[in-house]
Short mmCIF file of C-alpha atoms in Angstrom, two decimals:
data_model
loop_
_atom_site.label_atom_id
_atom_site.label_comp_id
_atom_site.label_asym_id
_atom_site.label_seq_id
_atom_site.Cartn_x
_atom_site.Cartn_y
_atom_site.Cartn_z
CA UNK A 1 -24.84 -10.46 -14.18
CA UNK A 2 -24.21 -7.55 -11.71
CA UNK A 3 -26.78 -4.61 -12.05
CA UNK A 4 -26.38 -1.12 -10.70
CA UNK A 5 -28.29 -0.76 -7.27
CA UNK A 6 -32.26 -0.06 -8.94
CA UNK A 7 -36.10 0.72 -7.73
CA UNK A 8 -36.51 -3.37 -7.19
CA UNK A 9 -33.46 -3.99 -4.93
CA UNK A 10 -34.71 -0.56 -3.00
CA UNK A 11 -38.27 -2.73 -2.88
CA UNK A 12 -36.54 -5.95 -1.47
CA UNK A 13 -34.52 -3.88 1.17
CA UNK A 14 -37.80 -2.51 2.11
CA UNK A 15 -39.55 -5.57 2.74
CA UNK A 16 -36.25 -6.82 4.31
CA UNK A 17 -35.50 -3.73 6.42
CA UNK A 18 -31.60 -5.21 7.08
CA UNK A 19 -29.86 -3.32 9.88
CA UNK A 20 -26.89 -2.14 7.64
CA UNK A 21 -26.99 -1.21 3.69
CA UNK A 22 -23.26 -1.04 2.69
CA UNK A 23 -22.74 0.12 -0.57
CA UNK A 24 -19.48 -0.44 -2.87
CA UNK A 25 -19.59 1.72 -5.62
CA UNK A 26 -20.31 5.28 -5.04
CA UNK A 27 -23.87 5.65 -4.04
CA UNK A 28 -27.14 5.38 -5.47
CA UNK A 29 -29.28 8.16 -6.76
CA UNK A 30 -30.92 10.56 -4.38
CA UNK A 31 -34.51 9.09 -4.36
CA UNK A 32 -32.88 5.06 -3.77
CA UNK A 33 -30.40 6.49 -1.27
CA UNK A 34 -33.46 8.27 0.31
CA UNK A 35 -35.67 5.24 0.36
CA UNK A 36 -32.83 3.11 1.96
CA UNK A 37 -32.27 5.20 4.45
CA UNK A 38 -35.88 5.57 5.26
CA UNK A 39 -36.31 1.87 6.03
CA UNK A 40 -33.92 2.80 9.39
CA UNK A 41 -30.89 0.88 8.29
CA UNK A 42 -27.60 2.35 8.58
CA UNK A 43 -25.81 2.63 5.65
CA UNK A 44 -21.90 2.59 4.98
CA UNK A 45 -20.20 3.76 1.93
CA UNK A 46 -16.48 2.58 0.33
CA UNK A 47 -13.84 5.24 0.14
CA UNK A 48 -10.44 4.48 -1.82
CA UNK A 49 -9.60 8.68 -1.27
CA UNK A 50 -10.03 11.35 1.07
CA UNK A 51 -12.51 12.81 -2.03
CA UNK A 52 -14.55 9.70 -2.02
CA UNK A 53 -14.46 9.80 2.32
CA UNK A 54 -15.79 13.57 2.16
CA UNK A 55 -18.38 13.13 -0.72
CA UNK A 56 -19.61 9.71 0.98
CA UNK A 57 -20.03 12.21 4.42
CA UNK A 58 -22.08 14.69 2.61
CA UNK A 59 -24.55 12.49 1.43
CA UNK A 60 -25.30 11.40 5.13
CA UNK A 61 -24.03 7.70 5.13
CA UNK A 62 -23.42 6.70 8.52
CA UNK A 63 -19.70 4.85 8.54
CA UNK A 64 -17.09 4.81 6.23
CA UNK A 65 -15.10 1.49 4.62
CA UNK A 66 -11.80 2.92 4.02
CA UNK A 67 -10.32 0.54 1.45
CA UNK A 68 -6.99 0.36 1.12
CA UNK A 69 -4.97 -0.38 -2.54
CA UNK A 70 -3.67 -4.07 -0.61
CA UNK A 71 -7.33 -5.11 -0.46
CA UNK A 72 -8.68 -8.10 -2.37
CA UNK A 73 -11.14 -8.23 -4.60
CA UNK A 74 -12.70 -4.53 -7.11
CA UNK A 75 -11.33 -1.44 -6.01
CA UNK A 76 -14.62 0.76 -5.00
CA UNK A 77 -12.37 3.55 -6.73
CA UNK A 78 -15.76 6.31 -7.74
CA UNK A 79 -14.83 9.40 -8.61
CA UNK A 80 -11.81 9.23 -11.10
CA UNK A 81 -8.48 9.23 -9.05
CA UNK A 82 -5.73 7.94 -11.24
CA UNK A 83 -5.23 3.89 -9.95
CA UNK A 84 -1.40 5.10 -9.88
CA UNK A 85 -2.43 7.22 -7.11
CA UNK A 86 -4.32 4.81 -4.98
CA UNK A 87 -3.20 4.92 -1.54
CA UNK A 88 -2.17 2.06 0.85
CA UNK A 89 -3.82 1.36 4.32
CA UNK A 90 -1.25 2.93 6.65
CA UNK A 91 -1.78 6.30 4.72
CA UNK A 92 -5.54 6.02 3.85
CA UNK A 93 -6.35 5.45 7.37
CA UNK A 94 -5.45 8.20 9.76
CA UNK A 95 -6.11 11.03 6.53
CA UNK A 96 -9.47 9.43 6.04
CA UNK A 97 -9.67 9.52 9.91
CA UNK A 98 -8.52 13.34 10.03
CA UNK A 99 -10.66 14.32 7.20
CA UNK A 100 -14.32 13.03 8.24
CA UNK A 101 -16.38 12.65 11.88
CA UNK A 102 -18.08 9.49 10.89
CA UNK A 103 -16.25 5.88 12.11
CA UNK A 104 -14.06 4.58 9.71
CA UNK A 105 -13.82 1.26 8.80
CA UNK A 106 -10.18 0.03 7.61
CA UNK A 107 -10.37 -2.48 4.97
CA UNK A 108 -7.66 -3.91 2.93
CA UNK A 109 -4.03 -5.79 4.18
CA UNK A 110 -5.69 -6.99 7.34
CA UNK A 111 -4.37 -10.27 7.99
CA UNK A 112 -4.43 -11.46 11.17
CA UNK A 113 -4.58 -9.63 15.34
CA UNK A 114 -1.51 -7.76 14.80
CA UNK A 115 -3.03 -5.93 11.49
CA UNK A 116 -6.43 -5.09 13.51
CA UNK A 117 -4.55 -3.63 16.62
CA UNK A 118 -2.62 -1.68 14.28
CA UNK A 119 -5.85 -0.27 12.29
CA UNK A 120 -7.33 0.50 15.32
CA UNK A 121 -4.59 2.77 16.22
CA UNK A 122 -4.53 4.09 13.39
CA UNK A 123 -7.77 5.66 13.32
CA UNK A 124 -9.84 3.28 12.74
CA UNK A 125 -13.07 2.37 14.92
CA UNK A 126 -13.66 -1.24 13.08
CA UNK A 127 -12.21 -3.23 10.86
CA UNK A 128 -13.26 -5.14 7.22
CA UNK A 129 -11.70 -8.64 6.99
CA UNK A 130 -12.46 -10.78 3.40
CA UNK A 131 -9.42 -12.70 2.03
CA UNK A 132 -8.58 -14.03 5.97
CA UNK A 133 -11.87 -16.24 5.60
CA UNK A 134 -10.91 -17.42 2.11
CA UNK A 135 -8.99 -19.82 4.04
CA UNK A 136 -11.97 -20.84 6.24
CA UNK A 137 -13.69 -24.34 5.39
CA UNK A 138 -16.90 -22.29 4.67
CA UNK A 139 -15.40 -20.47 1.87
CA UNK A 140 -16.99 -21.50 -1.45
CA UNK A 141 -13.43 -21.32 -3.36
CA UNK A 142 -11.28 -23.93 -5.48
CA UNK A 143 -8.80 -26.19 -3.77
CA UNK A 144 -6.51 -24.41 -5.91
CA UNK A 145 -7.04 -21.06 -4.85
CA UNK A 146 -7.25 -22.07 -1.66
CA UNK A 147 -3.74 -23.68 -1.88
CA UNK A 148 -2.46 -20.18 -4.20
CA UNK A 149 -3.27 -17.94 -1.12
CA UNK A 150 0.01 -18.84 0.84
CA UNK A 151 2.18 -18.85 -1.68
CA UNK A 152 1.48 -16.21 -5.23
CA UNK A 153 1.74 -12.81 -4.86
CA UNK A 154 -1.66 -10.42 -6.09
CA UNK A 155 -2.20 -7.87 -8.67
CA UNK A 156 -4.44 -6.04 -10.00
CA UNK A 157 -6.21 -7.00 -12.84
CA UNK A 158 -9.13 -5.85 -15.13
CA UNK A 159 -9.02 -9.19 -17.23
CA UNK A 160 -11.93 -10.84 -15.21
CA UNK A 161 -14.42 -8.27 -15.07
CA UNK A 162 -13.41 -5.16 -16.46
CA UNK A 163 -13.33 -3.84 -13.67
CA UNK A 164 -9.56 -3.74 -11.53
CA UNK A 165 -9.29 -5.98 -8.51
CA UNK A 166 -6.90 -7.50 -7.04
CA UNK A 167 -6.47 -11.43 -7.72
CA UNK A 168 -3.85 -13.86 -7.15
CA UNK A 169 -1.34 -14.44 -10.43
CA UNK A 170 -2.60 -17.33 -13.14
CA UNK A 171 -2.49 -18.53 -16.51
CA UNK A 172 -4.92 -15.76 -18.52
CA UNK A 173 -2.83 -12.45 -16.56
CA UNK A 174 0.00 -14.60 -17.32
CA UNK A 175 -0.20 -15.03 -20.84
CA UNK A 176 -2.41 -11.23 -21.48
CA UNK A 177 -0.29 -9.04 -18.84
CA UNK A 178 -2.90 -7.94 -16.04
CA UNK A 179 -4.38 -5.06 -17.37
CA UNK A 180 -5.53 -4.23 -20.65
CA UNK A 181 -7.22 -1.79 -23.03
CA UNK A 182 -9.43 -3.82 -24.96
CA UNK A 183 -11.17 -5.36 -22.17
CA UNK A 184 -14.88 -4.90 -22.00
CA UNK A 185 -16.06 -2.32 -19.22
CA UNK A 186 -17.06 -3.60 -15.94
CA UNK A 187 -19.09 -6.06 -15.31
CA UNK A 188 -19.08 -6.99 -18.87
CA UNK A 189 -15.99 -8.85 -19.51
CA UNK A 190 -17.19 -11.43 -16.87
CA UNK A 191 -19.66 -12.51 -19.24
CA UNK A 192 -17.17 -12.57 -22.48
CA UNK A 193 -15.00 -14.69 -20.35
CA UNK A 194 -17.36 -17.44 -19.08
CA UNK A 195 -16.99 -19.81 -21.51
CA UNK A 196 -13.51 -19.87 -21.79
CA UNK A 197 -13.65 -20.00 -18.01
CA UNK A 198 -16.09 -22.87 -17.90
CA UNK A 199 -13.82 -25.00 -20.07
CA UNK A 200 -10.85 -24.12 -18.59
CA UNK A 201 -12.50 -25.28 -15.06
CA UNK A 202 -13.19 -28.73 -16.54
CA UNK A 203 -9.74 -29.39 -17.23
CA UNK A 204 -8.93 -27.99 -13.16
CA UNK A 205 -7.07 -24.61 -14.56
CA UNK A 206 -8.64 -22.39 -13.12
CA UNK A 207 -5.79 -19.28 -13.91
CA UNK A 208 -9.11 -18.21 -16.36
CA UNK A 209 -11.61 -16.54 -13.79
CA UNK A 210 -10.62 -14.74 -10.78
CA UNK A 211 -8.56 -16.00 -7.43
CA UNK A 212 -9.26 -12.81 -5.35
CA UNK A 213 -7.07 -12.23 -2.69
CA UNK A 214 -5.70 -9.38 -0.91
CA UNK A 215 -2.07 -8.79 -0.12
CA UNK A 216 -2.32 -10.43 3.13
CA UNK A 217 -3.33 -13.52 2.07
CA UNK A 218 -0.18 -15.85 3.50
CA UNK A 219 -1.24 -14.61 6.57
CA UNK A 220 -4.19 -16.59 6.95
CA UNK A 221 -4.90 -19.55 9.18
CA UNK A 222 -7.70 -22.18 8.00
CA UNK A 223 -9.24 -22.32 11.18
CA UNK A 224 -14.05 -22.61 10.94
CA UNK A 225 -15.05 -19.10 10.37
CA UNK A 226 -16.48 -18.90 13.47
CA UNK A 227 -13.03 -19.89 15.63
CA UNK A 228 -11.18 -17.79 12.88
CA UNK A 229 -13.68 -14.80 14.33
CA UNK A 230 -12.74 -15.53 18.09
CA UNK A 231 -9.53 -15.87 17.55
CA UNK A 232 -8.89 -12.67 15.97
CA UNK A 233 -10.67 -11.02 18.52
CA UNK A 234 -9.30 -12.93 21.55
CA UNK A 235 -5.99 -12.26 19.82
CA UNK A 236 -6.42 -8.32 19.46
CA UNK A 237 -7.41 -7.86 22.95
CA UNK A 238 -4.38 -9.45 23.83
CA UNK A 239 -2.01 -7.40 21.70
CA UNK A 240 -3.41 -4.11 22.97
CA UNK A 241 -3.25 -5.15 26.26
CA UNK A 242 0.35 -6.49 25.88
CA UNK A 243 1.45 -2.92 25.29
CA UNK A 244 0.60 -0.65 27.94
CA UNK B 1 26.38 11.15 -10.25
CA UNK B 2 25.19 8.66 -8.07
CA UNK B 3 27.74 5.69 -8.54
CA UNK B 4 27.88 1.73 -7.42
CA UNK B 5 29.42 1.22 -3.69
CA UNK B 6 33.38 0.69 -5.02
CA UNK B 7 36.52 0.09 -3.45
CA UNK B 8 37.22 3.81 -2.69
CA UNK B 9 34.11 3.98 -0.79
CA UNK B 10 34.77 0.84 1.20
CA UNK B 11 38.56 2.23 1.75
CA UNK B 12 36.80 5.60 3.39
CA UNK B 13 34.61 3.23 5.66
CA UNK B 14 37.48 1.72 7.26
CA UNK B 15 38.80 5.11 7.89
CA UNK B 16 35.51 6.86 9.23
CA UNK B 17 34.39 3.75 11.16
CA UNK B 18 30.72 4.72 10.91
CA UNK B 19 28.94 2.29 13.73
CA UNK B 20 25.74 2.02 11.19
CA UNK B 21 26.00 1.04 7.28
CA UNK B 22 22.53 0.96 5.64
CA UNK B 23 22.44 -0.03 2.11
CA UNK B 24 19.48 0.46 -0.38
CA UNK B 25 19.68 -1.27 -3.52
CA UNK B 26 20.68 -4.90 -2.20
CA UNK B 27 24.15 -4.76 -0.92
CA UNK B 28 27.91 -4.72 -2.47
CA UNK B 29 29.44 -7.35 -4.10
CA UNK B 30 30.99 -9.99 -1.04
CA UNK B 31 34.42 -8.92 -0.92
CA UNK B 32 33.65 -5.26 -0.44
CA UNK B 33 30.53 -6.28 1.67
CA UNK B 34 33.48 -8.25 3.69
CA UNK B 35 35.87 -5.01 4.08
CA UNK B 36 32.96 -3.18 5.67
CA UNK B 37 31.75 -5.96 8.05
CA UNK B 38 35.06 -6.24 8.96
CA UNK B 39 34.95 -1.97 10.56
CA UNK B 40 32.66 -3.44 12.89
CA UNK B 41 29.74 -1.72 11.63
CA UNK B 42 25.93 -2.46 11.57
CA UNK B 43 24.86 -3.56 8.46
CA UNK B 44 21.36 -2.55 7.23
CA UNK B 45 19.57 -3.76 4.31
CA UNK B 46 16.81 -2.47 2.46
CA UNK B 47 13.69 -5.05 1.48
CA UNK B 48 10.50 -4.56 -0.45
CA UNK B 49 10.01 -8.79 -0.70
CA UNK B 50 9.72 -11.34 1.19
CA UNK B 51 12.58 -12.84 -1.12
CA UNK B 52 14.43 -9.91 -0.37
CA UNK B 53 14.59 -9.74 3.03
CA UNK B 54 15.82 -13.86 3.27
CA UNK B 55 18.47 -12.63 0.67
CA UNK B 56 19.75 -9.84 3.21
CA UNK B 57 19.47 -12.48 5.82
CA UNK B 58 21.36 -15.22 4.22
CA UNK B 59 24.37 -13.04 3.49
CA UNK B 60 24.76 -11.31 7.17
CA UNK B 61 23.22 -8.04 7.45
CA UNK B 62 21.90 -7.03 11.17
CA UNK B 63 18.21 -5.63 10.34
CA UNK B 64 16.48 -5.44 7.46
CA UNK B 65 14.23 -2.22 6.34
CA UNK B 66 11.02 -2.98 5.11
CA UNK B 67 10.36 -1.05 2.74
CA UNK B 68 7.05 -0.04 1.07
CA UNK B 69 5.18 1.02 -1.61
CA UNK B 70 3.87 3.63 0.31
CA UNK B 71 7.52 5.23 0.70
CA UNK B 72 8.79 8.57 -0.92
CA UNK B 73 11.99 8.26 -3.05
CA UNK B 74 13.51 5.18 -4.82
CA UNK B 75 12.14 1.53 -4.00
CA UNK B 76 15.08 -0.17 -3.31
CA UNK B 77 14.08 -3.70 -5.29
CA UNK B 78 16.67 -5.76 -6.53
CA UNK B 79 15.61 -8.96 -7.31
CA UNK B 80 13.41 -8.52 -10.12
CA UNK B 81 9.96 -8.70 -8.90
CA UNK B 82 7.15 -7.31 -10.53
CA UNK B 83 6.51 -3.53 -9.71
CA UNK B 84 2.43 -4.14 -9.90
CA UNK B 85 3.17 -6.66 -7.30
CA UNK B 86 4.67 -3.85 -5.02
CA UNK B 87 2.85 -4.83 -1.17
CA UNK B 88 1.88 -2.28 1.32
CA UNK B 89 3.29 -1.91 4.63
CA UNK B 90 0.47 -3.12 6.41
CA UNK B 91 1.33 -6.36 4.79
CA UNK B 92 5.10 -6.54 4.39
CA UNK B 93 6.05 -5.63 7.55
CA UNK B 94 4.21 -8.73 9.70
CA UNK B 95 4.84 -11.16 6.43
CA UNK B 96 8.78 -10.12 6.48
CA UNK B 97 9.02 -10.29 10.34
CA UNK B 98 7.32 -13.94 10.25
CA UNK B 99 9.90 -15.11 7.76
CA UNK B 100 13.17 -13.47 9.17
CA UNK B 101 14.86 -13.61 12.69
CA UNK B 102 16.44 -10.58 12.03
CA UNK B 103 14.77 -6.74 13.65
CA UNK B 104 12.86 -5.12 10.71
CA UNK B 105 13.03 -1.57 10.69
CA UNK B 106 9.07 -0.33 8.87
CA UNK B 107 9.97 2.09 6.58
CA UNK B 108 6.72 4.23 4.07
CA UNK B 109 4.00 5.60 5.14
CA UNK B 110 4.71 6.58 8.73
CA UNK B 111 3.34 10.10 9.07
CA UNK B 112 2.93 10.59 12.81
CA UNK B 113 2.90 8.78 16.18
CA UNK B 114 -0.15 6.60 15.05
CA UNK B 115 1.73 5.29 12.56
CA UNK B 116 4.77 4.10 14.56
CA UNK B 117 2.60 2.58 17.09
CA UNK B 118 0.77 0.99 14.32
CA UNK B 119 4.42 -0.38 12.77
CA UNK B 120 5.55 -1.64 16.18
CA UNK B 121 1.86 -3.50 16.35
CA UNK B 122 2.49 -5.06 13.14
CA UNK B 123 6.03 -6.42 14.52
CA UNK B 124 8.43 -4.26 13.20
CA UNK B 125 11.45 -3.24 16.10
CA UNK B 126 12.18 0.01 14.98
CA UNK B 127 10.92 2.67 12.17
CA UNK B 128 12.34 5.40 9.70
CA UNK B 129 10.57 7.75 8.66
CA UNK B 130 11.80 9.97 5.52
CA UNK B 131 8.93 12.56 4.56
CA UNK B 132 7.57 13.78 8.04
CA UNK B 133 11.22 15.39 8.22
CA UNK B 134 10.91 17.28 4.88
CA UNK B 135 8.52 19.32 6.81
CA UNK B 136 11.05 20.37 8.78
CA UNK B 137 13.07 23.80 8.31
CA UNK B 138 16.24 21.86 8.02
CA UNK B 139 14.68 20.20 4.70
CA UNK B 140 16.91 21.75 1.84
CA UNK B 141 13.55 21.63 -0.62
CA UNK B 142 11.70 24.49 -2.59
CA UNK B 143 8.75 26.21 -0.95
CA UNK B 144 6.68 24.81 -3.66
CA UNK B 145 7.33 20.97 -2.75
CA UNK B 146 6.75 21.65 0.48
CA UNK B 147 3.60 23.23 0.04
CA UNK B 148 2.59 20.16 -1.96
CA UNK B 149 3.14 18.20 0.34
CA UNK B 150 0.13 18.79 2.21
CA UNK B 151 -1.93 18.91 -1.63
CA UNK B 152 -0.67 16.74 -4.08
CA UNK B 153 -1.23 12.84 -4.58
CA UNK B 154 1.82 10.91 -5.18
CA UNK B 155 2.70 8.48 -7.62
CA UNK B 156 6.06 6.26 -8.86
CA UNK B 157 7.78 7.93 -11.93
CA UNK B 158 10.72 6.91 -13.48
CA UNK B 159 11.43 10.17 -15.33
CA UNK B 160 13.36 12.49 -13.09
CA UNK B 161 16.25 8.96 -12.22
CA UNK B 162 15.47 6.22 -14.51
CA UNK B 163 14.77 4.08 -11.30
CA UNK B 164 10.68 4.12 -10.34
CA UNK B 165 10.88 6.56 -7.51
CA UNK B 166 7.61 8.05 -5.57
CA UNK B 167 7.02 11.55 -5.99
CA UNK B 168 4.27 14.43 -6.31
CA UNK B 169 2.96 15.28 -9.12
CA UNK B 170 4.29 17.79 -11.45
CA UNK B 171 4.54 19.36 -14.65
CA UNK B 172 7.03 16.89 -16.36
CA UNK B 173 4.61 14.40 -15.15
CA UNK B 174 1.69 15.27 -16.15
CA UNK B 175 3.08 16.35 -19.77
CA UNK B 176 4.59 13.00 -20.49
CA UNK B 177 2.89 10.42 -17.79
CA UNK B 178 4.58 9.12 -14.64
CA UNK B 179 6.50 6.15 -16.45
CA UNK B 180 7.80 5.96 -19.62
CA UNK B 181 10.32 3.28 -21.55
CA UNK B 182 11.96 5.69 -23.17
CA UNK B 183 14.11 6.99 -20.41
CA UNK B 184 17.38 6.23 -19.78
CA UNK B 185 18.51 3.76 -17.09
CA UNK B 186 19.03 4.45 -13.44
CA UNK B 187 21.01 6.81 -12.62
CA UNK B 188 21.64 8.35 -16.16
CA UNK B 189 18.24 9.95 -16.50
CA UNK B 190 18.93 12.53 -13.90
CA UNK B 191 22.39 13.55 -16.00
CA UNK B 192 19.87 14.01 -19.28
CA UNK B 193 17.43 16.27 -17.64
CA UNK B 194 19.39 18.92 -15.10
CA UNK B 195 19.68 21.44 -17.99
CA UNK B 196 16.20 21.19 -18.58
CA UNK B 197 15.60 21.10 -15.05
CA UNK B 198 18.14 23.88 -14.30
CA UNK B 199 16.30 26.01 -17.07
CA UNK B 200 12.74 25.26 -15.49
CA UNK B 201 14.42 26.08 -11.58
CA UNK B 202 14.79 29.79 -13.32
CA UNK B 203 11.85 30.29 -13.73
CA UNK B 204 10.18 28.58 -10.25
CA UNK B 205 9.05 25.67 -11.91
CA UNK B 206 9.85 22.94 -10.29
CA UNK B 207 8.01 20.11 -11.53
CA UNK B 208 10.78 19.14 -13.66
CA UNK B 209 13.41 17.55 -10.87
CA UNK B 210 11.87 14.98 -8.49
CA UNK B 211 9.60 16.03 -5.39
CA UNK B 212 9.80 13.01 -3.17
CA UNK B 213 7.22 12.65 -0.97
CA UNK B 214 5.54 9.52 0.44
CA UNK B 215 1.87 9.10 0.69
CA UNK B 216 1.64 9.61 4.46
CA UNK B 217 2.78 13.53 3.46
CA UNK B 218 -0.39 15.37 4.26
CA UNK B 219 0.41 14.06 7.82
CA UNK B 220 3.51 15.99 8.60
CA UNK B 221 4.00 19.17 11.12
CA UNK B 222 6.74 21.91 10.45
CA UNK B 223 8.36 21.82 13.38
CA UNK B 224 11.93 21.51 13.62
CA UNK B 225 13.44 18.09 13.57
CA UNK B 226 14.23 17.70 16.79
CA UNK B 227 11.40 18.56 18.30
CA UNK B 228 9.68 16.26 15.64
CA UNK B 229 11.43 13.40 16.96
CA UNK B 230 11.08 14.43 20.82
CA UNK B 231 6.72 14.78 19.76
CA UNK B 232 6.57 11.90 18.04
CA UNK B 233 8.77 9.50 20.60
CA UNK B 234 6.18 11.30 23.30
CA UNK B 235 3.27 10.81 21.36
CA UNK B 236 3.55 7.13 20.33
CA UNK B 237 4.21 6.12 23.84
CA UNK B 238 1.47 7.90 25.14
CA UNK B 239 -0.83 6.02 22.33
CA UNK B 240 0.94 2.47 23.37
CA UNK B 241 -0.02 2.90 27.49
CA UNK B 242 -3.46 4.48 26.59
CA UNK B 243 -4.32 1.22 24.70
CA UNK B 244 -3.73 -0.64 27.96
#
């Protein structure tokens, strides 16, 4: 199960010292936050609101994820907006931009070189791609979802964890609706589900755990990770040359 | 009150001979659609799908608006699909120009020049852009919605119309919730609130009609319109070459 960030993971980074700590949820507590930073890594925080971008600043991360409402996968949503508020990439980018001096890292709707030269000028000083390497052979995913990515629209849903992400359509937000009251608080309702979800599996239905996906996902090309990488870059370069 | 395109409306087409018809909620029924090809005029229609936009295409219009999420006002879907499964621009606008021949026209979310250039990187041929111009001293709002523009979060409602519509937030809002199944249907809720509305008007209180904004609003500059349009035609071009 999925544990809030604690004294042992702080202990592991320090043995590990990784260059980069990015962190999802908020932050930790002072004295973790202070012990990551104080093995030298840099550390980058998730910001669904210009609230979220300016408390992440204050507490001295070093980059900012701005994720957008298209992106696949839990919302890092922290400090209570309203999910009827949450913002889309083409707004949360340049305000998230304007409203902080630290680099800001779009995440969320990118699909392909035309959405990374358009983050970049934006605002934005990198970029966050997930759901474009769901297609890649290296991605650990069911033929299914694979095949779902080109062709069912996401939503959000709290049925898988308890937490809202967005996910590809199937058979349990199908039958329950997508989001629901009675649905165990995150990461809980992973757990609740898992044996519904393992026998579901066996019978290849697999509409009973999650298909994450952001709203990109048609986009994708199922090229090896590492062409899918060059590509995208080759491909950006191009684009922003293309336009001068 | 807002009414269905009719035969009296199609009659003062052929006399005005407008060179541009843009239509929102899909488009007339064919033999009105006919009389109004028939002036000569451009016909625009307004997507938020992919299923949308081949729709438009199929029956003849020139360019298709994409419309998003993001976007202040009414969302102009008409074929029924989900509203949770309402896409961003960053991901309608390449998925609708890779499955139409047609020029799309990016429409939500375009605050500035980094937007447009952002639009036109995407693929889009054109933009529209709806809430940077209710900065403008020509916009016919109250002081207090355009204050908020800069302040308050959006959100869709279908109180003020009966049709989900983004807006700020404001006190019928936040009284009864943004969307309720009570209300009456598109366009009849509008009708059973301007006394209440009226009333509320008396006494500067203004969160009981609609404040349309889209979520790019905090982006906006009071200047006058055309010198908004002159900045940000100057500005985007300047952002296109320096990308060279």
């Amino acid at each position: 199960m999925r544990l809030p960030f604690d004294a042992r993971m702080a202990a592991t980074l320090e043995h590990l010292k990784p260059p980069v700590v990015s962190f999802h949820f908020g932050l930790p507590p002072e004295p973790l936050l202070a012990r990551v930073k104080s093995t030298g890594a840099r550390i980058i925080g998730n910001a669904t609101t210009l609230e979220e971008a300016r408390w992440l600043e204050e507490r001295g991360v070093d980059a900012i994820v701005a994720q957008s409402f298209e992106a696949g996968g839990h919302s890092g949503r922290f400090l209570g907006s309203s999910p009827a508020e949450a913002l889309g990439l083409f707004a949360l980018v340049p305000l998230v931009a304007d409203s902080v001096s630290l680099p800001v890292i779009a995440a969320g709707a990118i699909g392909d070189e035309r959405g990374i030269a358009a983050a970049l000028t934006l605002g934005a000083s990198a970029v966050q791609l997930g759901t474009a390497y769901l297609h890649t052979p290296e991605a650990r995913i069911s033929d299914v979802h694979r095949e779902r990515l080109f062709t069912v629209p996401t939503l959000f849903t709290n049925l898988m964890t308890g937490g809202l992400a967005r996910g590809l359509r199937g058979r349990l937000i199908d039958e329950l609706g997508p989001v629901r009251g009675e649905v165990p608080p995150y990461p809980l309702a992973s757990e609740a589900l898992a044996p519904l979800r393992a026998a579901a599996e066996k019978q290849h239905e697999y509409g009973f755990g999650p298909m994450w996906a952001g709203q990109s996902a048609p986009l994708g090309r199922p090229l090896p990770a590492a062409d899918l990488t060059r590509t995208l870059a080759a491909g950006t370069l191009a684009i922003l040359r293309r336009e001068a």
